PDB file of C-alpha atoms in Angstrom:
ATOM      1  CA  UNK A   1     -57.703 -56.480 -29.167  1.00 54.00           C
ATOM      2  CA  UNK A   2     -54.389 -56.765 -27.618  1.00 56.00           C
ATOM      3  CA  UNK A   3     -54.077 -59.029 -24.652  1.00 61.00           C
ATOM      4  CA  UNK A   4     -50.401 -59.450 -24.719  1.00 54.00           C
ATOM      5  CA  UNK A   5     -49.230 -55.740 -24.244  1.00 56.00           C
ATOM      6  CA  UNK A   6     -51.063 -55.158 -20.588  1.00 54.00           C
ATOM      7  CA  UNK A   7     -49.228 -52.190 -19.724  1.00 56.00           C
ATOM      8  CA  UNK A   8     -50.772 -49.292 -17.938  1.00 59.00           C
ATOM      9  CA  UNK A   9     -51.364 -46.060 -19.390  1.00 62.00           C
ATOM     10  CA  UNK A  10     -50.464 -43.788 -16.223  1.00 65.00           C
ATOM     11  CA  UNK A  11     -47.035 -45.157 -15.217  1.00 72.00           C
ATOM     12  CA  UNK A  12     -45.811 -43.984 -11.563  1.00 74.00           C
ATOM     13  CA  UNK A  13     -43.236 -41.158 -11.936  1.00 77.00           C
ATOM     14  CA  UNK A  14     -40.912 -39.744  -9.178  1.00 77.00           C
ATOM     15  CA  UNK A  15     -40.772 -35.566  -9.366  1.00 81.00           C
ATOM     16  CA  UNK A  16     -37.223 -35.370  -8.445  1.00 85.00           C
ATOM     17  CA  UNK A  17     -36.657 -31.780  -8.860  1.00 86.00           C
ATOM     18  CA  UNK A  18     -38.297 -30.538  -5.744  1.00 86.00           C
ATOM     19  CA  UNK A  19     -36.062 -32.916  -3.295  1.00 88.00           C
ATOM     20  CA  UNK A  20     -32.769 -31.691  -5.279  1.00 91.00           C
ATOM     21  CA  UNK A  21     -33.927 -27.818  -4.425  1.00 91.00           C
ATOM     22  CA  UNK A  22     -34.773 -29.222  -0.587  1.00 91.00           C
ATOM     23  CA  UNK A  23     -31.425 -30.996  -0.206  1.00 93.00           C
ATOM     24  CA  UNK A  24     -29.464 -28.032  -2.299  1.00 94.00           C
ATOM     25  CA  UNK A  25     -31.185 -25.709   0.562  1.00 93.00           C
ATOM     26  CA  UNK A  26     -30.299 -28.045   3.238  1.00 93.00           C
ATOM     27  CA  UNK A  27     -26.820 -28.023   2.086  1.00 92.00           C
ATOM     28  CA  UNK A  28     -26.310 -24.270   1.727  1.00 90.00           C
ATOM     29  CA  UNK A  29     -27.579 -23.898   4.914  1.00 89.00           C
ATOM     30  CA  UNK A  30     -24.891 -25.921   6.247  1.00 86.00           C
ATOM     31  CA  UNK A  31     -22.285 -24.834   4.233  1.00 84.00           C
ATOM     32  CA  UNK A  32     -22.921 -20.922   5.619  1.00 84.00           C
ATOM     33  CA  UNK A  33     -23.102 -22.168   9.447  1.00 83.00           C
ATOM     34  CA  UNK A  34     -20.437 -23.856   9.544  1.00 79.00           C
ATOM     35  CA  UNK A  35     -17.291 -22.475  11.514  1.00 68.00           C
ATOM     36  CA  UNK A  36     -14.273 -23.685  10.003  1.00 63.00           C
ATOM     37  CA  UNK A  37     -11.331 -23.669  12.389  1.00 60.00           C
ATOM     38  CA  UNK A  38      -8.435 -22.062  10.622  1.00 55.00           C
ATOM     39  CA  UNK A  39      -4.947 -23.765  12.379  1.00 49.00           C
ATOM     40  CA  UNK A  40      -1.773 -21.420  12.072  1.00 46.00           C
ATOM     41  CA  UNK A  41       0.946 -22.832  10.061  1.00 51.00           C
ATOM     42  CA  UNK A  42       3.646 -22.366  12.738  1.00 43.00           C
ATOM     43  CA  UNK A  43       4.376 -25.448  13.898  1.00 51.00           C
ATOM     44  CA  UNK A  44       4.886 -25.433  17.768  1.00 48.00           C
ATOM     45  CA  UNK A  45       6.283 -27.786  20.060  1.00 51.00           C
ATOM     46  CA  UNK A  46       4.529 -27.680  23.296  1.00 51.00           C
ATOM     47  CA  UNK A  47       6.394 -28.352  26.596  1.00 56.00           C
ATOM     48  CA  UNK A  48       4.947 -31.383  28.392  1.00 60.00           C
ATOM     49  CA  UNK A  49       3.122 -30.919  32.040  1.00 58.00           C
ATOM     50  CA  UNK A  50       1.812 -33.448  34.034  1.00 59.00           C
ATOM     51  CA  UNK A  51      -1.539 -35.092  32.523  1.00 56.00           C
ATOM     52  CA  UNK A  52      -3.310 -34.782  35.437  1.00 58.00           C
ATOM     53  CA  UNK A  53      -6.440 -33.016  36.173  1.00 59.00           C
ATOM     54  CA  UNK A  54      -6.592 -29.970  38.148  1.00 54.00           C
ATOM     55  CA  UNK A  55      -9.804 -27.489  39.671  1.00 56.00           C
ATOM     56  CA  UNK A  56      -7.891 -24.614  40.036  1.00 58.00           C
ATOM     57  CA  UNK A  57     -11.459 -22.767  39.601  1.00 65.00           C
ATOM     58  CA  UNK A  58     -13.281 -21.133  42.885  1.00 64.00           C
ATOM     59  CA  UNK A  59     -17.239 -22.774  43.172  1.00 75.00           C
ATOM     60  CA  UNK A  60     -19.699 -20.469  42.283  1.00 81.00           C
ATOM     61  CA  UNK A  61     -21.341 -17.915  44.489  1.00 87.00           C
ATOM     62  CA  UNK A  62     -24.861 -18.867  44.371  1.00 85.00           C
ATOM     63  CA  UNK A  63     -27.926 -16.466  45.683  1.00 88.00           C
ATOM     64  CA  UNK A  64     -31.036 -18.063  45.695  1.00 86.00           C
ATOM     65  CA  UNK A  65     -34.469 -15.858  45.420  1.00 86.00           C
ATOM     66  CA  UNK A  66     -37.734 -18.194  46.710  1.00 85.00           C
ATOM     67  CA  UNK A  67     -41.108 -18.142  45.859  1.00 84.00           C
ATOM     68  CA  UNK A  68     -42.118 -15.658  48.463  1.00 85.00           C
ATOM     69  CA  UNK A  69     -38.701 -13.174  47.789  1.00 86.00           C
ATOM     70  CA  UNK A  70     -36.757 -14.405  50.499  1.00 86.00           C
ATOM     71  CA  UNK A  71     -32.564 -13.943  49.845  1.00 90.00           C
ATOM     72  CA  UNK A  72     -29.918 -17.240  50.848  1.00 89.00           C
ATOM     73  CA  UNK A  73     -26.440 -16.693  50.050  1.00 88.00           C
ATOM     74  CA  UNK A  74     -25.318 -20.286  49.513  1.00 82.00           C
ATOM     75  CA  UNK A  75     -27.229 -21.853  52.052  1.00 80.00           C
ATOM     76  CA  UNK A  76     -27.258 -19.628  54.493  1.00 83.00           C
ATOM     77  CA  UNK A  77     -30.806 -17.400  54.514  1.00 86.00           C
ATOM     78  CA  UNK A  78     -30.423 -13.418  54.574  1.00 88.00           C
ATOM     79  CA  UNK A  79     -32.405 -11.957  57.696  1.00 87.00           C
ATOM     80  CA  UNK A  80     -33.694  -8.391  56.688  1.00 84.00           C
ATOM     81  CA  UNK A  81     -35.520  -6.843  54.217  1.00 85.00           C
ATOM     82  CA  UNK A  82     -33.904  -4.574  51.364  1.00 85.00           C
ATOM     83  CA  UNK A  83     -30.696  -4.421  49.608  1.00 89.00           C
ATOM     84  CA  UNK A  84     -28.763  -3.305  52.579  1.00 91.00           C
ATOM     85  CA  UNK A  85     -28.388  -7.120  54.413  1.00 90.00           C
ATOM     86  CA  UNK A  86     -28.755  -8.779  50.841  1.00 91.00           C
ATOM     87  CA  UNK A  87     -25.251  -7.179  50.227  1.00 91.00           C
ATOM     88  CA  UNK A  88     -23.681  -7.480  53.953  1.00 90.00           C
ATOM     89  CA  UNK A  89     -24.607 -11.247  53.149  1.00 90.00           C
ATOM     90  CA  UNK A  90     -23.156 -11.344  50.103  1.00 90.00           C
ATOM     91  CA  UNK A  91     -19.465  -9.506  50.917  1.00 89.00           C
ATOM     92  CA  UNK A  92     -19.087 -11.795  53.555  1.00 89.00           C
ATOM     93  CA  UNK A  93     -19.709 -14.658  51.349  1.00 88.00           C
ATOM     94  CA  UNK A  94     -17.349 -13.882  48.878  1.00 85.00           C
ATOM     95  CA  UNK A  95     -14.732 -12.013  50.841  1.00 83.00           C
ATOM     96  CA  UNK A  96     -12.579  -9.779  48.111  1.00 83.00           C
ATOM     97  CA  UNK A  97     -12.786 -11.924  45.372  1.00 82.00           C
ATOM     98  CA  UNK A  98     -15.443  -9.949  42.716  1.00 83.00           C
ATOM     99  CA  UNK A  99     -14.162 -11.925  40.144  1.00 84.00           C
ATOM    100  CA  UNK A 100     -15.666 -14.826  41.109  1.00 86.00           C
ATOM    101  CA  UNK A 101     -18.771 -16.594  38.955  1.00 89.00           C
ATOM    102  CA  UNK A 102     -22.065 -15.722  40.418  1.00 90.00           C
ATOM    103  CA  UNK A 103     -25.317 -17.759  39.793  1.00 87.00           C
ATOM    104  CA  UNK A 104     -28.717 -16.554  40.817  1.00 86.00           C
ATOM    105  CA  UNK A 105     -31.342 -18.944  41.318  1.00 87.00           C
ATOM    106  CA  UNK A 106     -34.794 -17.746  41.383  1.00 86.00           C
ATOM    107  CA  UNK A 107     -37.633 -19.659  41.864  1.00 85.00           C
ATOM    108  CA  UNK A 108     -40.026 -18.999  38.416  1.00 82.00           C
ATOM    109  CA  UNK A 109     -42.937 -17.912  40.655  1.00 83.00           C
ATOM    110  CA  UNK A 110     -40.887 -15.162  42.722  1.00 83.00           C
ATOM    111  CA  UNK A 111     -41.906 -11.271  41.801  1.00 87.00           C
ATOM    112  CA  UNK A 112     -39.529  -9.938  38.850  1.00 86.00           C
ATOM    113  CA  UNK A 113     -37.941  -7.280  41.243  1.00 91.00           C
ATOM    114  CA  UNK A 114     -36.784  -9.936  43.631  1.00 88.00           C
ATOM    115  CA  UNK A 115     -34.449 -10.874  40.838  1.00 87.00           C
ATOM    116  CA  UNK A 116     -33.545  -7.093  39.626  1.00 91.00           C
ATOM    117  CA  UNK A 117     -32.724  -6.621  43.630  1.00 91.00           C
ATOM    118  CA  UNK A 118     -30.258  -9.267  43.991  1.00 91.00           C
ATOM    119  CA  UNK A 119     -28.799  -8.127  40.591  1.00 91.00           C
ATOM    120  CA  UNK A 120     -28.221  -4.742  41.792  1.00 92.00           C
ATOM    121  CA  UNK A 121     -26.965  -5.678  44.904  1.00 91.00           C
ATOM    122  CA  UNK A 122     -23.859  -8.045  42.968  1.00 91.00           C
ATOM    123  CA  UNK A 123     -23.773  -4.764  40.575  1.00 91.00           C
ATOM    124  CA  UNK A 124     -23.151  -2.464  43.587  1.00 91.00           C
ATOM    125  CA  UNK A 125     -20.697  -4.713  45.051  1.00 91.00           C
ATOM    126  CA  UNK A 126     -18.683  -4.877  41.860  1.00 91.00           C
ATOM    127  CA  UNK A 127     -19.317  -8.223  40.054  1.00 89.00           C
ATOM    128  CA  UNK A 128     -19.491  -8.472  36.848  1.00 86.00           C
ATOM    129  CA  UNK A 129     -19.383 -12.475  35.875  1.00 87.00           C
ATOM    130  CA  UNK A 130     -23.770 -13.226  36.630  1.00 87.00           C
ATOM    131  CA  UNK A 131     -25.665 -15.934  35.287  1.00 86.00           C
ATOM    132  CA  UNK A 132     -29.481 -17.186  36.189  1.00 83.00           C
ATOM    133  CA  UNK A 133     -30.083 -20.604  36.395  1.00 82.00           C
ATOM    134  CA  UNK A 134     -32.682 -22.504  34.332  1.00 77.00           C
ATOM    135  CA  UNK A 135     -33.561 -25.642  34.120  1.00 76.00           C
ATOM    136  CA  UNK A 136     -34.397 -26.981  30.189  1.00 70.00           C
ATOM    137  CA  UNK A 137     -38.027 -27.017  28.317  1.00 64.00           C
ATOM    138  CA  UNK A 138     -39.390 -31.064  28.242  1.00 61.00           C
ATOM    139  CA  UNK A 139     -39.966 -31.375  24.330  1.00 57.00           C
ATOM    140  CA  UNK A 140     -43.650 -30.758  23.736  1.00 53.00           C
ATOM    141  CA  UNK A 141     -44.052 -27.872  26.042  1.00 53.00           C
ATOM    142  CA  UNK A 142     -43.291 -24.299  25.948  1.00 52.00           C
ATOM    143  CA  UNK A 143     -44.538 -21.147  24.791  1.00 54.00           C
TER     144      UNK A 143
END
């Protein structure tokens, strides 16, 4: 009987091979998304301007669609039904600038073709530069 030598027969071993083909994985998957910024090797001296901050950018046009599919160009409500006043509205808004940024805001709840209508109405009038606004997901909830 040996009562010195008290060592266990099944000794605790650390399978290292599937965390090096995890973090080998991880690390390709960086490697391809990276975007590496490539600088030109002129060297330029820039003039200097004054450092301080300028909005040179017009505010956004924004449309708003409610719940129940009435139109407001900024805050002003569109009386009327149809296109027709939805774009009267909107030209006198923006004047002749169709270059300017356009946000729609539509309320989630509001009939799809609410949205399409005040889309087609910026389309006829010739701008181009449309986003919708969300708002973000809260973590734990979605589809």
């Amino acid at each position: 009987m040996r009562i010195g030598n008290d060592r266990r027969q099944d000794d605790f071993e650390i399978n290292v091979i599937s965390l090096i083909d995890v973090l080998l994985t991880l690390l390709m998957f960086f490697v391809l998304t990276t975007t590496f910024i490539q600088h030109s090797r002129m060297q330029v001296t820039l003039p200097q301007a004054s450092a301080e901050e300028r909005d040179m950018q017009v505010p956004a046009l924004t449309v708003v669609v409610d719940r129940d599919g009435h139109f407001y160009v900024g805050s002003d409500e569109v009386m009327g039904q149809g296109i027709e006043p939805l774009k009267q509205a909107i030209a006198s808004a923006a004047g002749d600038d169709r270059d300017r940024q356009v946000t729609i805001r539509a309320d989630a709840m509001t009939a799809h073709q609410n949205v399409v209508t005040a889309m087609d109405a910026l389309g006829q009038l010739g701008f181009t530069k449309l986003s919708i606004a969300t708002t973000p997901t809260q973590s734990g909830t979605g589809p």
